[in-house]
Every structure is written in C-alpha cells, then in structure tokens.
CSV table of C-alpha atoms and ligand atoms in Angstrom, one decimal:
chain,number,residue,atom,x,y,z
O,1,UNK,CA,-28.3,15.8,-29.2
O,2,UNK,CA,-26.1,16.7,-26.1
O,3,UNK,CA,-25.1,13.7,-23.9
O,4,UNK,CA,-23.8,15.3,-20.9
O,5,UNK,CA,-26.4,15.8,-17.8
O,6,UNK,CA,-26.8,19.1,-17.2
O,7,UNK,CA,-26.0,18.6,-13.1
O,8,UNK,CA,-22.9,17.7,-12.2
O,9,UNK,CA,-24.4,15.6,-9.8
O,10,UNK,CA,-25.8,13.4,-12.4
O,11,UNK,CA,-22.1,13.3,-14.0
O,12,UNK,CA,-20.8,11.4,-11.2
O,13,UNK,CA,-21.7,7.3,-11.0
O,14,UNK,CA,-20.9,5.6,-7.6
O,15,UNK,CA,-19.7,2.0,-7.6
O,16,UNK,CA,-21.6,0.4,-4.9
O,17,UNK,CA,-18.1,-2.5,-4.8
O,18,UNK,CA,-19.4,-3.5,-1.2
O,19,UNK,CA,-19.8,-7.2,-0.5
O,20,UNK,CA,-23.5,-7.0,0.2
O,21,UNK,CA,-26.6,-5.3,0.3
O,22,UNK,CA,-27.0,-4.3,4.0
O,23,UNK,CA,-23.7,-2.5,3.0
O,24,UNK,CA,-25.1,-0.9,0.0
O,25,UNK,CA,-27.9,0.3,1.1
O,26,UNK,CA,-26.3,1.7,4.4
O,27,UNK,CA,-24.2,3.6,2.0
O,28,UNK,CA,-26.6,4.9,-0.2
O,29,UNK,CA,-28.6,6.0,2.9
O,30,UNK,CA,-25.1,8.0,4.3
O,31,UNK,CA,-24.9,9.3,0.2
O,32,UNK,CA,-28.3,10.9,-0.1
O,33,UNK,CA,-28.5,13.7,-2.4
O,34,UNK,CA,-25.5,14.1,-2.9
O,35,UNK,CA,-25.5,11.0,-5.3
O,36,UNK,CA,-28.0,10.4,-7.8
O,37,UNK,CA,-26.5,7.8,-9.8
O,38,UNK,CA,-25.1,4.2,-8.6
O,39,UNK,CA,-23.5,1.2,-9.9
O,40,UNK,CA,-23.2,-2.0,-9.4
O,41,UNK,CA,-20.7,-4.8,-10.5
O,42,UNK,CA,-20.0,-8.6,-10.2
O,43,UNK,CA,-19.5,-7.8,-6.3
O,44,UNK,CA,-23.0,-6.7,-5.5
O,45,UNK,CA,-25.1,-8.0,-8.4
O,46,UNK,CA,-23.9,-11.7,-7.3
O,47,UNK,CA,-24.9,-11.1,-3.5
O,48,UNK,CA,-28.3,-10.0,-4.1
O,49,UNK,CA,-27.8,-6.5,-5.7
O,50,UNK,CA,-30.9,-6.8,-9.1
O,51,UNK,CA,-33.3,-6.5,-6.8
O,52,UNK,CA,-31.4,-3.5,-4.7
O,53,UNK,CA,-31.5,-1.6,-8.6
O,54,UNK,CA,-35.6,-2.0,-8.5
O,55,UNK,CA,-35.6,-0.4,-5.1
O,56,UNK,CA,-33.1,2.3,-5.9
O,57,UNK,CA,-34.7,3.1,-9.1
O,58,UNK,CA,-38.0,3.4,-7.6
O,59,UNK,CA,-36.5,6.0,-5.2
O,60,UNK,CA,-35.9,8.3,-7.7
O,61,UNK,CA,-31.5,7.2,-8.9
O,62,UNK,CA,-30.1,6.2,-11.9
O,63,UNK,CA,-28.5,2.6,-12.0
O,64,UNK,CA,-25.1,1.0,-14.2
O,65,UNK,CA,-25.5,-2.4,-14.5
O,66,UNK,CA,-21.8,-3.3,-15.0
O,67,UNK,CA,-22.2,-6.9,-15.8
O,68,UNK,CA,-19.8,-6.5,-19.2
O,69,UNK,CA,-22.2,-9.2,-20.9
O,70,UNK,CA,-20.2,-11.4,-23.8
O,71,UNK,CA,-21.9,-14.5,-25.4
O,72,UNK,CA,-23.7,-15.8,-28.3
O,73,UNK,CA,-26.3,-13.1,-30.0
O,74,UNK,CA,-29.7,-15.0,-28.8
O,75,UNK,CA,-28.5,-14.9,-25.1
O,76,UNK,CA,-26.9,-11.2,-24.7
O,77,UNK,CA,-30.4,-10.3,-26.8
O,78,UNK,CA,-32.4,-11.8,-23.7
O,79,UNK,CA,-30.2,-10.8,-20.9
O,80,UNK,CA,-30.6,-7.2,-22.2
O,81,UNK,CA,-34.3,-7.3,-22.2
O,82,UNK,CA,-34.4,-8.5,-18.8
O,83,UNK,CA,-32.0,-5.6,-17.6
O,84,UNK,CA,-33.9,-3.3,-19.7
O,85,UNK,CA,-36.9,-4.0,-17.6
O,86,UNK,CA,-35.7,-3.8,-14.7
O,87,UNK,CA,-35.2,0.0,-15.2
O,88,UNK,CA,-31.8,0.4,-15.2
O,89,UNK,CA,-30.2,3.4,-17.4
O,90,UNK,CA,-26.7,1.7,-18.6
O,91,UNK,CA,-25.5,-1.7,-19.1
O,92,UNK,CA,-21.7,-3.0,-20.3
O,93,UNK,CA,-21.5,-5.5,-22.8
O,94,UNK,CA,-17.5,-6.4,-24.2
O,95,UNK,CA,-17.2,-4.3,-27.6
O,96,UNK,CA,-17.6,-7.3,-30.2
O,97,UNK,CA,-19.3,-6.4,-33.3
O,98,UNK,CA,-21.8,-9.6,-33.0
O,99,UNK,CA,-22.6,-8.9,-29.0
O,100,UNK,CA,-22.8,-5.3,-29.4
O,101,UNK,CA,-25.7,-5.4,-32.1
O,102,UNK,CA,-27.4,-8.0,-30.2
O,103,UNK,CA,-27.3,-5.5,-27.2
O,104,UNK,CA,-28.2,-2.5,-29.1
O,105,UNK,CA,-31.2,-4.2,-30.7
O,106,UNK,CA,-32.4,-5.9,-27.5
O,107,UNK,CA,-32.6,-2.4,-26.1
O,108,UNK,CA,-34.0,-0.6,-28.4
O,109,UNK,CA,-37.7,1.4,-27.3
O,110,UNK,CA,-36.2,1.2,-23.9
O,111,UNK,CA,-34.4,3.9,-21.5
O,112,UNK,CA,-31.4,1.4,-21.0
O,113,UNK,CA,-28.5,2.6,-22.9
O,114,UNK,CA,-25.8,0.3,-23.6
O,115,UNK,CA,-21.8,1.2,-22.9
O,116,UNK,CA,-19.3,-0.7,-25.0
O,117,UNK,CA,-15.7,-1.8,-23.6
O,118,UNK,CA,-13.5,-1.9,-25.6
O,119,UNK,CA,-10.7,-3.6,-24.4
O,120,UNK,CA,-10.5,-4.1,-20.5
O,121,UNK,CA,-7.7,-1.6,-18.9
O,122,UNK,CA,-5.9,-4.5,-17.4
O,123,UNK,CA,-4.6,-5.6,-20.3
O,124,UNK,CA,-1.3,-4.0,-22.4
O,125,UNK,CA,-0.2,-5.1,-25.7
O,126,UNK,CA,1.5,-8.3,-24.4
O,127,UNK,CA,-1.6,-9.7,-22.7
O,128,UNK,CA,-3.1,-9.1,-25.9
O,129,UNK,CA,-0.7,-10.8,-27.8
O,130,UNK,CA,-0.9,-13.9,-25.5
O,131,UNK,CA,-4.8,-13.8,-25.9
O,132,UNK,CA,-4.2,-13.9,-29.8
O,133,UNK,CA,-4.7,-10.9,-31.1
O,134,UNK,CA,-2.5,-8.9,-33.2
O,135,UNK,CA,-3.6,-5.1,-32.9
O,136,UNK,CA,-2.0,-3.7,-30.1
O,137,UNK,CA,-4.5,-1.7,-27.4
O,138,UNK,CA,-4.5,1.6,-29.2
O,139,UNK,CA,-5.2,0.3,-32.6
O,140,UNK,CA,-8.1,-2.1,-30.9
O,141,UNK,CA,-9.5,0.5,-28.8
O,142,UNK,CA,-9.7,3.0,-32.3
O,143,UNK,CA,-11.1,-0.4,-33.9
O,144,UNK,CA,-13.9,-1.3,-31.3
O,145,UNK,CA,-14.9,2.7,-31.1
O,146,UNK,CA,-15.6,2.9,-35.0
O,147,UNK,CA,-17.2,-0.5,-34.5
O,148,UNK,CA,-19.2,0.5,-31.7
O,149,UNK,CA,-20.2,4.0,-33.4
O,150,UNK,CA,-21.2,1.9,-36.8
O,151,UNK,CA,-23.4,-0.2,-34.5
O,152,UNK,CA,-25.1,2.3,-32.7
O,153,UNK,CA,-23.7,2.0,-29.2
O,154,UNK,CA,-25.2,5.0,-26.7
O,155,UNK,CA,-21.6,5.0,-25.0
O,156,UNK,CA,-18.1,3.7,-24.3
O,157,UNK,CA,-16.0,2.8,-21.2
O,158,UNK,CA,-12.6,4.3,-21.1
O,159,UNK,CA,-10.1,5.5,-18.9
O,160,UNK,CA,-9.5,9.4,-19.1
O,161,UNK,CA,-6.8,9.9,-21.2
O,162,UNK,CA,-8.6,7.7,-24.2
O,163,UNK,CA,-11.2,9.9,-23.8
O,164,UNK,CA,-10.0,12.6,-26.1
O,165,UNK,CA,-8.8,10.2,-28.9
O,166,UNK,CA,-12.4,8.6,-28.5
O,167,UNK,CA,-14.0,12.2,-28.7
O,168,UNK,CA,-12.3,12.4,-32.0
O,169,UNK,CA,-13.1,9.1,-33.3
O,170,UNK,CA,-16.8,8.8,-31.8
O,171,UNK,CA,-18.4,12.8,-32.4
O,172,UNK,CA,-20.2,14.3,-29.9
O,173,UNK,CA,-23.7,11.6,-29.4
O,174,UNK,CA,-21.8,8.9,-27.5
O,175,UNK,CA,-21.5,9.5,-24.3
O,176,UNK,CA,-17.7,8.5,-22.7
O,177,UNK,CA,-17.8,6.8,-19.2
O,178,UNK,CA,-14.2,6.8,-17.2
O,179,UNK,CA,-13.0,5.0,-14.2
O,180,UNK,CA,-9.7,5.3,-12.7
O,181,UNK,CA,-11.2,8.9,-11.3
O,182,UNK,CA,-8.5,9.9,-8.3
O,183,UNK,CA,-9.3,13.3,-6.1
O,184,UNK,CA,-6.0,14.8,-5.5
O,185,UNK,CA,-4.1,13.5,-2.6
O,186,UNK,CA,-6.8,10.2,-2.4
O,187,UNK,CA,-5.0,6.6,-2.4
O,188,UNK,CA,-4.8,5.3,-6.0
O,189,UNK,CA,-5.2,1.6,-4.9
O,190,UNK,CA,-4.8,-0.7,-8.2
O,191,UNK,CA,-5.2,1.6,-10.3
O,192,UNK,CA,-2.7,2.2,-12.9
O,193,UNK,CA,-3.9,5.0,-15.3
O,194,UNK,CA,-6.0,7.5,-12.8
O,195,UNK,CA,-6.7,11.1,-13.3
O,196,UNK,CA,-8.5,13.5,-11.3
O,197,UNK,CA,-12.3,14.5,-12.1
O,198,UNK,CA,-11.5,18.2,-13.0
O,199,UNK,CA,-8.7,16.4,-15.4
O,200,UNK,CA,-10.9,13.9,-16.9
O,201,UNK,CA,-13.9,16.6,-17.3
O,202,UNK,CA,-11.2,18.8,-19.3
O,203,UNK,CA,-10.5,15.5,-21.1
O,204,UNK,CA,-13.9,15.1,-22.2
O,205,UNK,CA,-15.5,12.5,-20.1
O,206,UNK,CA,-19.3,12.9,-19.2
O,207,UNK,CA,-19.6,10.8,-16.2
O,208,UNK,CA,-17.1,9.5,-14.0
O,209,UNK,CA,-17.1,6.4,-12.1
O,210,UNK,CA,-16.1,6.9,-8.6
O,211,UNK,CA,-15.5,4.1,-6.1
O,212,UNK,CA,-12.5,4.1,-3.4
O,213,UNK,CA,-12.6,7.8,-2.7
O,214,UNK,CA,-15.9,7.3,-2.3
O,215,UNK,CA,-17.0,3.8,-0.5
O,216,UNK,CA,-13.7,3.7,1.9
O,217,UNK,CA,-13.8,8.2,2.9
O,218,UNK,CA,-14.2,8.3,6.3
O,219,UNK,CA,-16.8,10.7,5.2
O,220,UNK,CA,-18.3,9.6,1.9
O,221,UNK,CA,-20.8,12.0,1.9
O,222,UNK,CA,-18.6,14.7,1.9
O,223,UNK,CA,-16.3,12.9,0.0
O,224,UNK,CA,-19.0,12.6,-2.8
O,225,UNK,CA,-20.0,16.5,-2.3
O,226,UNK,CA,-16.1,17.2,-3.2
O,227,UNK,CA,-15.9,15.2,-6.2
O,228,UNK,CA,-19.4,17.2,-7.5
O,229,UNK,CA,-17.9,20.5,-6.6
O,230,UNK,CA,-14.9,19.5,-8.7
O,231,UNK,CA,-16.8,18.5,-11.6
O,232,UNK,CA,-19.2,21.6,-11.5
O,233,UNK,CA,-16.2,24.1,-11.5
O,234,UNK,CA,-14.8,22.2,-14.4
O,235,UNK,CA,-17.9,22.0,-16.7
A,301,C5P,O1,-12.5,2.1,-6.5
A,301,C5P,P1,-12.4,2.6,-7.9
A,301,C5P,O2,-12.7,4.1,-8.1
A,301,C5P,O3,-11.0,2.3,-8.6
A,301,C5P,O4,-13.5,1.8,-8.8
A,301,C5P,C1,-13.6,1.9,-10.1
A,301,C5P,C2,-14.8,1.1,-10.6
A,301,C5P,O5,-14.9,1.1,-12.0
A,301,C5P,C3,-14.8,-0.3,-10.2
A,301,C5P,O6,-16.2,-0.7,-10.0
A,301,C5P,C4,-14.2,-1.0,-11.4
A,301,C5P,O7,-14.7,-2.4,-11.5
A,301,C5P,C5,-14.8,-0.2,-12.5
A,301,C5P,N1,-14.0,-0.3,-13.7
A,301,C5P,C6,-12.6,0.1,-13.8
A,301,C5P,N2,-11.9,0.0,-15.0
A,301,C5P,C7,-12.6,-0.4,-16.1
A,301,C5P,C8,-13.9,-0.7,-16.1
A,301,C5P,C9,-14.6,-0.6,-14.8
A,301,C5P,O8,-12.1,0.5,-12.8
A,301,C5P,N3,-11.9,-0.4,-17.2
C-alpha cells in the first residue's frame, strides 16, 4: 500500500491558526485550488471551527482535526467516533499505548485515519525529565513509533529531520506528517527545528503542514502555489 497522494497538492495540509471562522473561510476562499487539504487546531476548533470541517468537507477538501486527544480509553473511543463522523480524514491523539488503541479502534470502518505524536517538539530532554520521565526524546520518540506501529496507527507527527529515523523504524504504510515546514527566505517565527518542503520531501515526509508562510503571505495563494511547485519538483 503506498501512503503518499499522488498530487503534490494533496501533500500539502494548511493550518487554518486564524482566530475565527469569518477568517477561515475568507482564506480558504483566497486559497482555492490551489489547497485541497486544511487543518484546524485548538485556535479554530474552539471558535466555531467543527462545523466549518462539515462545510469544507462537503465542498470537496480534506480536513486534520488537530485536537491531540489524551484521556481515559471510553472517552478518546467516543470523541473519535464523533470526529469520525463528521468526515474528517486525520485526527491527533498523544502517542500512549492505552489512548492510541482506543483511537485506532474507535476508527476503525471509517475514512478517519489517526496520527500519533509522539512527544510534542517543545519539549527537550530536560522538560522531560521535569515531567518524570526517564528516556530522553530520541529514545521516546523510537519508543512511541514502535508502539504506535504495534498498534496500528495510519500515521505519525514529526518534525523533518525525525522523519528518516521514523521511515526506518515505521516501514513504508504509515504515513509521516511534518510541521516546522519553512520556504526559503520565509520568517521562521517560533519555530525551532524547520526545514524547507523540498528538504523534508527528500527526508521522507508525505504531507507537510504549512501555516505562517501560508496564512500571514501577502499573497497566500501564490504563496501556497510555491510551496506545491516545491514539493512536485521534489517527488
Ligand atoms: O505557522 P506554522 O507553519 O509554524 O504552523 C505549524 C502548524 O503545525 C501549527 O498549527 C502547529 O500547531 C502545528 N504543529 C507544530 N508542531 C508540532 C505539532 C503541530 O508546529 N509538533
């Protein structure tokens, strides 16, 4: 089975981090074709966005549901079902073994497809520490993946330069999702670990999560053309 959409337009998810709806939708009207895929986050999805996911899948895109669910199994297993429902094509749960087979079972017979992080990219190995953990953030990340592949996760959050480690560790069914995606010369913003999307393509990402050089261009449209141009010359 082959993961990676055959269009590069498909390969590129847009993070709709606008603080409301009349904001996301003016932007998705400015995006057209040239984006097919969109997500949304804590931002949107607490001002309104679910119901913006409904309308944009019934017009024909692809929607992440980056909610990054953790809690006990019973109550991941319904907030899936409802997500699942809705239509959407990926959802983030945190990369514990209990919450990710709740998630993977809640989905399964649907078209949602459920992306595993596996340790935020905020942290470093001293935030770890201070959260009580011993393994520092390679070995977790390495642990979570193998976890996550035992479990039968469709896919895995990372930045771009996990993503060939991951590659190794996961096989070729699990599809790698990377933020932190920078065209050359764009702002990096908080950002600490960025690459560009012919970079991360090379490093064997399948979809790239794009918002700043995106959502703030002066002209996101082209901006967004750019970024597909990039990927399609590197696939
Ligand atoms: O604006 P920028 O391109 O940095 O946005 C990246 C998007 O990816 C944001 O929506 C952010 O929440 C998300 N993300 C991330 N790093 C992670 C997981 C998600 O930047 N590890």
């Amino acid at each position: 089975m082959t993961i990676t959409p055959t269009d590069p337009r498909d390969r590129m998810i847009v993070a709709l981090d606008v603080p409301g709806v009349a904001e996301a939708e003016k932007l998705v009207a400015t995006l057209g074709d040239s984006a097919t895929f969109y997500k949304i986050g804590y931002q949107l999805a607490y001002a309104g966005g679910l119901p913006m996911a409904h309308d944009l899948i019934r017009a024909g895109k692809k929607v992440f549901i980056d909610l990054k669910l953790h809690d006990i199994g019973n109550t991941v297993a319904n907030g899936v079902a409802g997500i699942a429902k809705l239509g959407a094509a990926f959802l983030t749960v945190h990369a514990y073994p209990q919450t990710m087979k709740a998630a993977v079972e809640a989905s399964r017979g649907s078209g949602l497809q459920i992306l595993a992080v596996t340790v935020l990219t905020s942290y470093n190995n001293d935030d770890l520490k201070e959260a009580g953990y011993t393994l520092g953030v390679a070995d977790m990340v390495a642990q979570r993946a193998r976890q996550a592949r035992a479990i039968g996760i469709d896919g895995i959050v990372c930045s771009a330069e996990e993503s060939a480690n991951l590659r190794a560790i996961l096989g070729r069914d699990i599809a790698l999702v990377t933020p932190g995606i920078r065209p050359a010369g764009s702002a990096v913003g908080d950002q600490k670990r960025v690459m560009t999307p012919a970079r991360a393509i090379a490093a064997g990402s399948d979809y790239l999560v794009v918002g700043r050089p995106v959502v703030a261009a002066a002209d996101p449209k082209a901006a967004a053309q750019a970024i597909v141009a990039e990927i399609a010359a590197a696939s």
